XYZ file of C-alpha atoms in Angstrom:
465
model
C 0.000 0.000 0.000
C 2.752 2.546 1.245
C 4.218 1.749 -2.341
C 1.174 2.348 -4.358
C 1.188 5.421 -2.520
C 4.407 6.800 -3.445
C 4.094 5.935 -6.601
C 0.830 7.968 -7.004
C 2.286 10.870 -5.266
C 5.312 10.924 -7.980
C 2.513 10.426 -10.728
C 0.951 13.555 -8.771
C 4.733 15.850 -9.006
C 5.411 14.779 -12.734
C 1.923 15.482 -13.760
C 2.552 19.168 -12.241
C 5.646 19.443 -13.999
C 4.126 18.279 -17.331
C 1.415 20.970 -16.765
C 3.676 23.777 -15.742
C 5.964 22.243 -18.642
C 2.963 23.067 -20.984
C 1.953 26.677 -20.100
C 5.883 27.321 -20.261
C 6.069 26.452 -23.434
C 2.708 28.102 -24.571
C 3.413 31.180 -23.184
C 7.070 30.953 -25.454
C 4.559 30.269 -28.097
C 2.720 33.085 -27.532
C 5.123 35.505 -26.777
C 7.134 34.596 -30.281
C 4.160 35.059 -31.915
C 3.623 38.624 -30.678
C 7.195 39.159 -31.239
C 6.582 38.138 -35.092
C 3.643 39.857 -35.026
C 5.253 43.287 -33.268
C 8.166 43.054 -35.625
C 6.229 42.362 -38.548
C 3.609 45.316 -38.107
C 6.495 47.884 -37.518
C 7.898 47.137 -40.605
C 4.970 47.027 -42.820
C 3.707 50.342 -40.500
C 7.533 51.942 -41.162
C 6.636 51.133 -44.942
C 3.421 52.914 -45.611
C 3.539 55.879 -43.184
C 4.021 57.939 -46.673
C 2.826 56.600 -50.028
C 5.807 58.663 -51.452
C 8.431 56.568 -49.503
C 11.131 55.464 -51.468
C 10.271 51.813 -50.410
C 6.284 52.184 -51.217
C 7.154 49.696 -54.194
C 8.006 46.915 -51.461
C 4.583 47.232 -50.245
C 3.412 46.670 -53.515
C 5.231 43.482 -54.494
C 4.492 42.394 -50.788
C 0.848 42.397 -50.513
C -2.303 42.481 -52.694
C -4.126 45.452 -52.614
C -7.418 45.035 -51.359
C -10.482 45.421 -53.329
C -13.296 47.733 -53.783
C -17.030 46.398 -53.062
C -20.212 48.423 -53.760
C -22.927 48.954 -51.427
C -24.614 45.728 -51.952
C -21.240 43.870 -51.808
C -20.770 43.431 -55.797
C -16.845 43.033 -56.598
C -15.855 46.310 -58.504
C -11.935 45.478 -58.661
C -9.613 41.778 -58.485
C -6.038 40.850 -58.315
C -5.174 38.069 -61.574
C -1.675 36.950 -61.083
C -0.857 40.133 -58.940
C -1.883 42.652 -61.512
C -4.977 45.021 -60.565
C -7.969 44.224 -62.723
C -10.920 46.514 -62.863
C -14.536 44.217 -63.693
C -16.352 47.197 -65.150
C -13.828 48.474 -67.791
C -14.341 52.629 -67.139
C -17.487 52.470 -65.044
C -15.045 53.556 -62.312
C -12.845 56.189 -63.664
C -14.041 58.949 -61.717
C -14.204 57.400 -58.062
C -11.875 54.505 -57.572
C -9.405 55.699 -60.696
C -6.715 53.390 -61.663
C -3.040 52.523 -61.175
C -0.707 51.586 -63.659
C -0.216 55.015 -65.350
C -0.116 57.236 -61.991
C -2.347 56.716 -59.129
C -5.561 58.530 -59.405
C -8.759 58.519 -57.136
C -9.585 56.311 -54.515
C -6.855 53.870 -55.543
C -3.954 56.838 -54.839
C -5.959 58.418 -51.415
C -6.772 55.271 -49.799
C -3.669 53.378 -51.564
C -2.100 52.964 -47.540
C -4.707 51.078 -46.403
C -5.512 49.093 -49.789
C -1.587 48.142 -48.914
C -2.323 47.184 -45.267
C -1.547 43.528 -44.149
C -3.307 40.786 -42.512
C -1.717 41.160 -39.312
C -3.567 37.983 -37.782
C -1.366 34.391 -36.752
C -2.799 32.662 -39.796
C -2.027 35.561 -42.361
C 2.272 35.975 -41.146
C 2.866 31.862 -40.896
C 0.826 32.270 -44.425
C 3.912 34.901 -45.226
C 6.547 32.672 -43.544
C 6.013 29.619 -44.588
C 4.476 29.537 -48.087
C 5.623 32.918 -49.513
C 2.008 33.794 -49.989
C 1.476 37.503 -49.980
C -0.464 39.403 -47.694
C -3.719 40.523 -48.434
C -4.501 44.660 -47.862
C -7.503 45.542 -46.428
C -11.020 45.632 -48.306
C -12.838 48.993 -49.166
C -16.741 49.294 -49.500
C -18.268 52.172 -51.088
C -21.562 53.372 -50.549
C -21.365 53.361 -54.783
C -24.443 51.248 -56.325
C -23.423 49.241 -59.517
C -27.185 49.385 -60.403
C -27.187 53.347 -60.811
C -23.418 53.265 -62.579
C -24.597 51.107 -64.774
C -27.533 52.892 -66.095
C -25.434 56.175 -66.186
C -22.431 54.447 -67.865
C -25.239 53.414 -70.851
C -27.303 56.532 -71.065
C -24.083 58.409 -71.630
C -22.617 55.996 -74.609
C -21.475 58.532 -77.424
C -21.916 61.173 -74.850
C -19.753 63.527 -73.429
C -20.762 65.093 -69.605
C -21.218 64.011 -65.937
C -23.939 62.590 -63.424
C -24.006 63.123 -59.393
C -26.731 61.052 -57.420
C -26.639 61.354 -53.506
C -28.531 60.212 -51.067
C -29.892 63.870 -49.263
C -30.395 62.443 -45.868
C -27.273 60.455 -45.346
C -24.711 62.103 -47.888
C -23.965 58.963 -49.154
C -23.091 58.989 -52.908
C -25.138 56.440 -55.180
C -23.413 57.504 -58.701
C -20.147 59.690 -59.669
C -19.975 59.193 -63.294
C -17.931 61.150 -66.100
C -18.369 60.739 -69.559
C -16.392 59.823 -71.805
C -14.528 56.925 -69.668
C -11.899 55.089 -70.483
C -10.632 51.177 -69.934
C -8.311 51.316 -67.041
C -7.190 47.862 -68.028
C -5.382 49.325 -71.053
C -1.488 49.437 -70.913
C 0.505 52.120 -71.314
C 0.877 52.526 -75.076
C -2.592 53.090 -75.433
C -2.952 55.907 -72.655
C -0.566 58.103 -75.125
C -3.685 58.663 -77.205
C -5.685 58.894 -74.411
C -3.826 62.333 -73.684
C -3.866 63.842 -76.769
C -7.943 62.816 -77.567
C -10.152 66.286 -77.258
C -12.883 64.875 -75.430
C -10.347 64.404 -72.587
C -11.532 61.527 -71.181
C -9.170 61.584 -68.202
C -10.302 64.494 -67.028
C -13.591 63.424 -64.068
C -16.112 65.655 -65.572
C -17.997 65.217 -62.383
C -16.064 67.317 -59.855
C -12.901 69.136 -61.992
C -15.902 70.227 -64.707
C -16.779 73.769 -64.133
C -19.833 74.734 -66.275
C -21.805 77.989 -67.089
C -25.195 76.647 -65.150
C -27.911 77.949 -67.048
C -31.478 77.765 -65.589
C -30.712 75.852 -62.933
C -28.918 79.055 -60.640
C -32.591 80.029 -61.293
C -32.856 78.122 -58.083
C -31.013 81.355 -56.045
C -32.582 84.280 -57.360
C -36.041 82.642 -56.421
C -34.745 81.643 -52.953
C -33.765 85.480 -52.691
C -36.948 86.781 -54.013
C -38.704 84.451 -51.199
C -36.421 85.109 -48.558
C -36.582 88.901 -48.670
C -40.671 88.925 -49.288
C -41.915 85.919 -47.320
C -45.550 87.063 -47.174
C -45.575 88.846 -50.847
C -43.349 87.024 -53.559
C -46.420 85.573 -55.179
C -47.380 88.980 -55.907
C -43.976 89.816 -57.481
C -45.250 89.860 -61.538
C -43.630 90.235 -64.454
C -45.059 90.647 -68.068
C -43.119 88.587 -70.603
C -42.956 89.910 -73.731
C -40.295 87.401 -75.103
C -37.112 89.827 -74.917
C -36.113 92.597 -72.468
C -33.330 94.899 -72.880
C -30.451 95.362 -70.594
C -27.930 98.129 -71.207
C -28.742 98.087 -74.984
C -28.213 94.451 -74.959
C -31.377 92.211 -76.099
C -32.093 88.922 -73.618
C -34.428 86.695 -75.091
C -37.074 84.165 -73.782
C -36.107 80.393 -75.167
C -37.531 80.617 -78.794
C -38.527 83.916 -77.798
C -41.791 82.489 -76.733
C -43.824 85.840 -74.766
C -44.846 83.936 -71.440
C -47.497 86.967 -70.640
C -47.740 87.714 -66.717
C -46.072 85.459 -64.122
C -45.710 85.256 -60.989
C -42.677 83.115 -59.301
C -43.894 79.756 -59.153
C -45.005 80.441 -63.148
C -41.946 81.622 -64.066
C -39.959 79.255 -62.366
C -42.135 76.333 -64.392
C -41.560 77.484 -67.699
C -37.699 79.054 -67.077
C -38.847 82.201 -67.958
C -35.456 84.544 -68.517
C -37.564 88.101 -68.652
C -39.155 87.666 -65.003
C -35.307 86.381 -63.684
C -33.570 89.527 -65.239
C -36.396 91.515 -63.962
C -35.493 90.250 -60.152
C -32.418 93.087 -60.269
C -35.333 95.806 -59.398
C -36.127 93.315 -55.981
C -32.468 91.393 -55.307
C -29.164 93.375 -55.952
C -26.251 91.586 -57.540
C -24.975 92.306 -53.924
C -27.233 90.217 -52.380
C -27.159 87.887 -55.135
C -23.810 87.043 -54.526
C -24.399 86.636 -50.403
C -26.876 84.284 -51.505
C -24.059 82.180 -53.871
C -21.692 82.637 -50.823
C -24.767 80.407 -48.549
C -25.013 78.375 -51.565
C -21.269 77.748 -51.150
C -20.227 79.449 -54.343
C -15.809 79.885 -53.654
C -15.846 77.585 -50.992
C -13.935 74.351 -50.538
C -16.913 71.520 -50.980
C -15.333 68.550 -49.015
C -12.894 67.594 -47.430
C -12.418 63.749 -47.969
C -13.429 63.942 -52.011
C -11.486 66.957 -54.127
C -14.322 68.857 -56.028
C -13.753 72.470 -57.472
C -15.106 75.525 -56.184
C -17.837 76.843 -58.148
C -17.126 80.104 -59.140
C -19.304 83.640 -58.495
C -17.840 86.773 -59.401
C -18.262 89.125 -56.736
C -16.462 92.107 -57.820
C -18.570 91.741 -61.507
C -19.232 95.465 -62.213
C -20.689 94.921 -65.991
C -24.491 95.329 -66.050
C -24.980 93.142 -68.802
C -22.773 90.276 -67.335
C -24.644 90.676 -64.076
C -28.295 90.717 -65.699
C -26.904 87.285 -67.153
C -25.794 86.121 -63.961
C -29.612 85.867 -62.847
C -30.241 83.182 -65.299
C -27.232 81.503 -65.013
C -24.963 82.430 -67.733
C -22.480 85.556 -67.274
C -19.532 84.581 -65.731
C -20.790 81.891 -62.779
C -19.758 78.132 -63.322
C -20.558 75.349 -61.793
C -19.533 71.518 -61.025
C -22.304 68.635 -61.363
C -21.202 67.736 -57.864
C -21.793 70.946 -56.281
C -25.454 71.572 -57.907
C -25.743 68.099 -56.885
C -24.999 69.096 -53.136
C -27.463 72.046 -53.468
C -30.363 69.545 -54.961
C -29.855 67.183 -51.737
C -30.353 70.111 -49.558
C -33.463 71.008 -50.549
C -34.517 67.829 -50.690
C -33.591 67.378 -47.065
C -35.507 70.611 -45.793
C -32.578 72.654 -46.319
C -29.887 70.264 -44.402
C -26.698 69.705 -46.175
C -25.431 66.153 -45.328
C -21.764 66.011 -45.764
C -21.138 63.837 -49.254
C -19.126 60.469 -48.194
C -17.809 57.721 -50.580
C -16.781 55.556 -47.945
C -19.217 53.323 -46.250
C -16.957 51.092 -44.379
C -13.114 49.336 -44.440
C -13.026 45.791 -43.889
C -12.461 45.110 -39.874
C -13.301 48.671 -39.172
C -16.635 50.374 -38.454
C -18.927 51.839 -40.385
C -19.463 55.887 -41.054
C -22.337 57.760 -39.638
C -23.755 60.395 -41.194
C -22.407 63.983 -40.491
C -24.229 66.845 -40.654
C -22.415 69.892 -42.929
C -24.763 72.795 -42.760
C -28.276 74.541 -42.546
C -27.840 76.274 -45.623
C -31.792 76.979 -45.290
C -34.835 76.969 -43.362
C -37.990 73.678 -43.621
C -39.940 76.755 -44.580
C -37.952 77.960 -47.618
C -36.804 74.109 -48.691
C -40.785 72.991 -48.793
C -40.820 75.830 -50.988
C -37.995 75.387 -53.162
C -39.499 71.793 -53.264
C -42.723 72.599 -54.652
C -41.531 75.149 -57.271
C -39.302 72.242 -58.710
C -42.383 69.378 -58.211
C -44.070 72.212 -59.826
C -41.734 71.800 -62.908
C -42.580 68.069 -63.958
C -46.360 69.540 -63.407
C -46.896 70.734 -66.417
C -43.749 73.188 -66.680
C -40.443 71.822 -68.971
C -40.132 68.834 -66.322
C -43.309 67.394 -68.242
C -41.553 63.970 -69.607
C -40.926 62.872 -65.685
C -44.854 63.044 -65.130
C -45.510 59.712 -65.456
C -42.847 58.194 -63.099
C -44.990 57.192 -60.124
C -42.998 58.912 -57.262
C -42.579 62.521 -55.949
C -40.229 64.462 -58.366
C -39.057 68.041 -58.510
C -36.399 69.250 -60.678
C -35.008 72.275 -62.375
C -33.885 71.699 -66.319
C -31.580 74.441 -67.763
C -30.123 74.984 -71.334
C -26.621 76.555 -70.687
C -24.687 78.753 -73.600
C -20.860 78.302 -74.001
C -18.283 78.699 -76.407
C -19.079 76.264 -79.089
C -22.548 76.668 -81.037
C -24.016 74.037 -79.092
C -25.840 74.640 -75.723
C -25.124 72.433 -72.596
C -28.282 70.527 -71.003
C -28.649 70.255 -67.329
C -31.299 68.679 -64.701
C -30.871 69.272 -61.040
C -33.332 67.637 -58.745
C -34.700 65.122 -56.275
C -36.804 61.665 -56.319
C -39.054 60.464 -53.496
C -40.029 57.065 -53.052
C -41.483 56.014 -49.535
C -38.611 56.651 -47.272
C -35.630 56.773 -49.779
C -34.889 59.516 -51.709
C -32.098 60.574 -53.923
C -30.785 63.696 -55.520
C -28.732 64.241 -58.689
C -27.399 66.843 -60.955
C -26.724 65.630 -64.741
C -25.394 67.761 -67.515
C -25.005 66.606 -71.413
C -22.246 68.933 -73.039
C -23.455 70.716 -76.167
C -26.506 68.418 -76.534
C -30.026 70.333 -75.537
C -32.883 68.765 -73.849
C -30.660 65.255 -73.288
C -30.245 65.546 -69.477
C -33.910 65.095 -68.610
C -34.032 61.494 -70.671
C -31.017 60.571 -68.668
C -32.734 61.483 -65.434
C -35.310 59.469 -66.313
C -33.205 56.831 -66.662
C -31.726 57.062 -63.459
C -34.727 58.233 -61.663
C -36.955 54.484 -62.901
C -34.115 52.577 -61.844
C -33.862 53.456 -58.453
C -37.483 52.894 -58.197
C -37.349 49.230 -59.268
C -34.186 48.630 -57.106
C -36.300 49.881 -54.161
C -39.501 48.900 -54.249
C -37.882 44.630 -54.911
């Protein structure tokens, strides 16, 4: 017995041993692997602190980039063989960009984290052991293929630019520039893609400053009702077709004589007479306070490089500034900006600020931000209902049949060639959703509204399945 005893008490000690044996050696486990894991994310972190590091190109033979995913999840990019492939040709150009000629768009600003490793146990004995490369992290855009798609076809042969943003989120749906061009290409072809005249590396979208046409319409009749709250109904005008500015003739479109309007009128069938004749009520003083709320010469965003639109303050021509009332004179404008202004308006006069980004794989998702109040509920509802008022019946009239709530503001904008520029800003309602969206057609009149029709039926279908 006294042996059987000893004998289990030594079973006892060694089984200790074993045990403390064990966590010794799992702890040296452990610790190596943070020590791998320390080292290892120092020197991939020492790497990419600056995209312009002379030893950036290590990162890139080192690790796949990650990919970019639209908002439903849809692959938009893939790595064959360690080359970047993009799945929709130029459907991208003017948001994620491309590589292989210069970094541009998404692919340059968010290039660091595209580049970042796998940093967990399985992804570095991955890297040891089998050579495999890391894989960067994964980008999702709040981007819908659905709505690309639909612009990238209604814009075939085209040349101009669509915006489409969600008004109470900022999220953008659609950033599309026309003509695009296949990223995929190598570099002989891009040669000729710099010296083609429709430019087609330049994004339309946000570098494309515009004369606006019409569509500034939108600030001398958000003066007219800011400054006569209780009266601007009663603010008539009799269109005779022309009126005369400083011995300079400005003419109706086809000269057609609109007779007596009031605002809401004259807003519905873009009369120019009744908008020049809003210098005797708003001063080009004023005018230009309102541009400045509209965030005319202002830096748009911050995380997405768009152009200032441009007002001319200091404008001391009287024929320039009678032009500047209906949009032509020396004000331009980028599709992303009027874009901005349409989901305001649409939001009761709350600017959400515009995002791109909807989440990065292992990180959270963005909430919404608020920008500004450029305006009051009072003034949007109103600014609404003159643009629902333009599918009623005014030059809006080939939206009337889409079943949802629709206001928009079509403009025909003059430039340099003999050609006029056509533009649609404005907003779609369906149940909860909504989106807004500016589209302009270079040298092509009346085109924007079919394209906004376009764009306008598809996000119905795609949210009402």
């Amino acid at each position: 017995m006294d042996k059987k005893k000893k004998l289990t008490k030594a079973d006892e000690m060694n089984k200790r041993i074993e045990a403390i044996r064990r966590v010794v050696i799992l702890l040296g486990v452990l610790l190596g692997i943070c020590m791998i894991r320390v080292i290892y994310i120092s020197f991939w972190s020492e790497l990419g602190l600056n995209v312009n590091n002379q030893r950036f190109d290590i990162l890139e033979n080192k690790i796949l980039r990650g990919n970019f995913y639209d908002r439903n999840g849809v692959p938009l990019t893939e790595n064959v063989n360690g080359v970047r492939s993009y799945l929709y040709n130029g459907r991208y150009n003017s948001t994620i960009g491309y590589l292989d000629y210069g970094e541009y768009g998404l692919e340059k600003d968010y290039s660091k984290i595209l580049l970042s490793p796998d940093y967990s146990f399985l992804g570095i004995l991955k890297n040891i052991f089998t050579k495999e490369k890391f894989i960067g992290l994964d980008i999702h855009l709040t981007l819908d293929n659905n709505l690309q798609s639909v612009a990238e076809n209604s814009f075939k042969g085209k040349k101009g630019a669509c915006v489409i943003i969600e008004p109470d989120t900022g999220k953008i749906r659609s950033i599309y520039s026309s003509p695009a061009f296949n990223p995929n290409i190598g570099q002989s072809e891009l040669d000729s893609l710099l010296s083609r005249t429709d430019k087609p590396l330049l994004n339309r979208a946000t570098q494309g400053l515009y004369p606006p046409g019409s569509i500034f319409k939108i600030l001398p009749a958000y003066g007219l009702m800011e400054k006569l709250p209780q009266t601007y109904q009663d603010i008539t005008y009799d269109c005779t077709g022309e009126i005369i500015v400083d011995g300079h003739i400005i003419e109706c479109y086809d000269h057609h004589a609109h007779g007596i309007l009031n605002l809401t009128e004259a807003f519905k069938y873009s009369c120019n007479t009744y908008f020049i004749n809003l210098r005797e009520y708003i001063s080009y003083k004023e005018l230009g306070n309102i541009a400045k709320k509209f965030l005319f010469n202002t830096e748009l965003c911050d995380n997405i490089l768009v152009k200032p639109s441009l007002f001319d303050k200091k404008d001391e021509n009287v024929f320039s500034q009678a032009l500047t009332y209906i949009g032509q004179g020396r004000t331009l404008v980028t599709p992303f900006h009027m874009a901005m202004i349409a989901s305001a308006i649409a939001n009761d006069g709350i600017l959400m600020k515009p995002y791109i980004i909807e989440r990065i794989e292992e990180k959270s998702s963005k909430s919404p931000k608020e920008d500004d109040v450029i305006f009051d509920t009072w003034m949007a509802n109103n600014l609404q209902n003159l643009m629902i008022g333009v599918v009623n019946g005014g030059t809006g009239k080939p939206l009337q049949s889409i079943p949802a709530t629709v206001g928009i503001k079509t403009g025909t904008a003059e430039n340099s060639s003999l050609k006029a520029h056509s533009w649609v800003v404005g907003f779609a309602q369906d149940r909860e959703d909504s989106i807004a969206f500016a589209i302009i057609v270079e040298n092509e009149e009346g085109v924007a509204i079919n394209i906004s029709k376009n764009i306008i039926i598809n996000f119905l279908e795609n949210n009402r399945n």
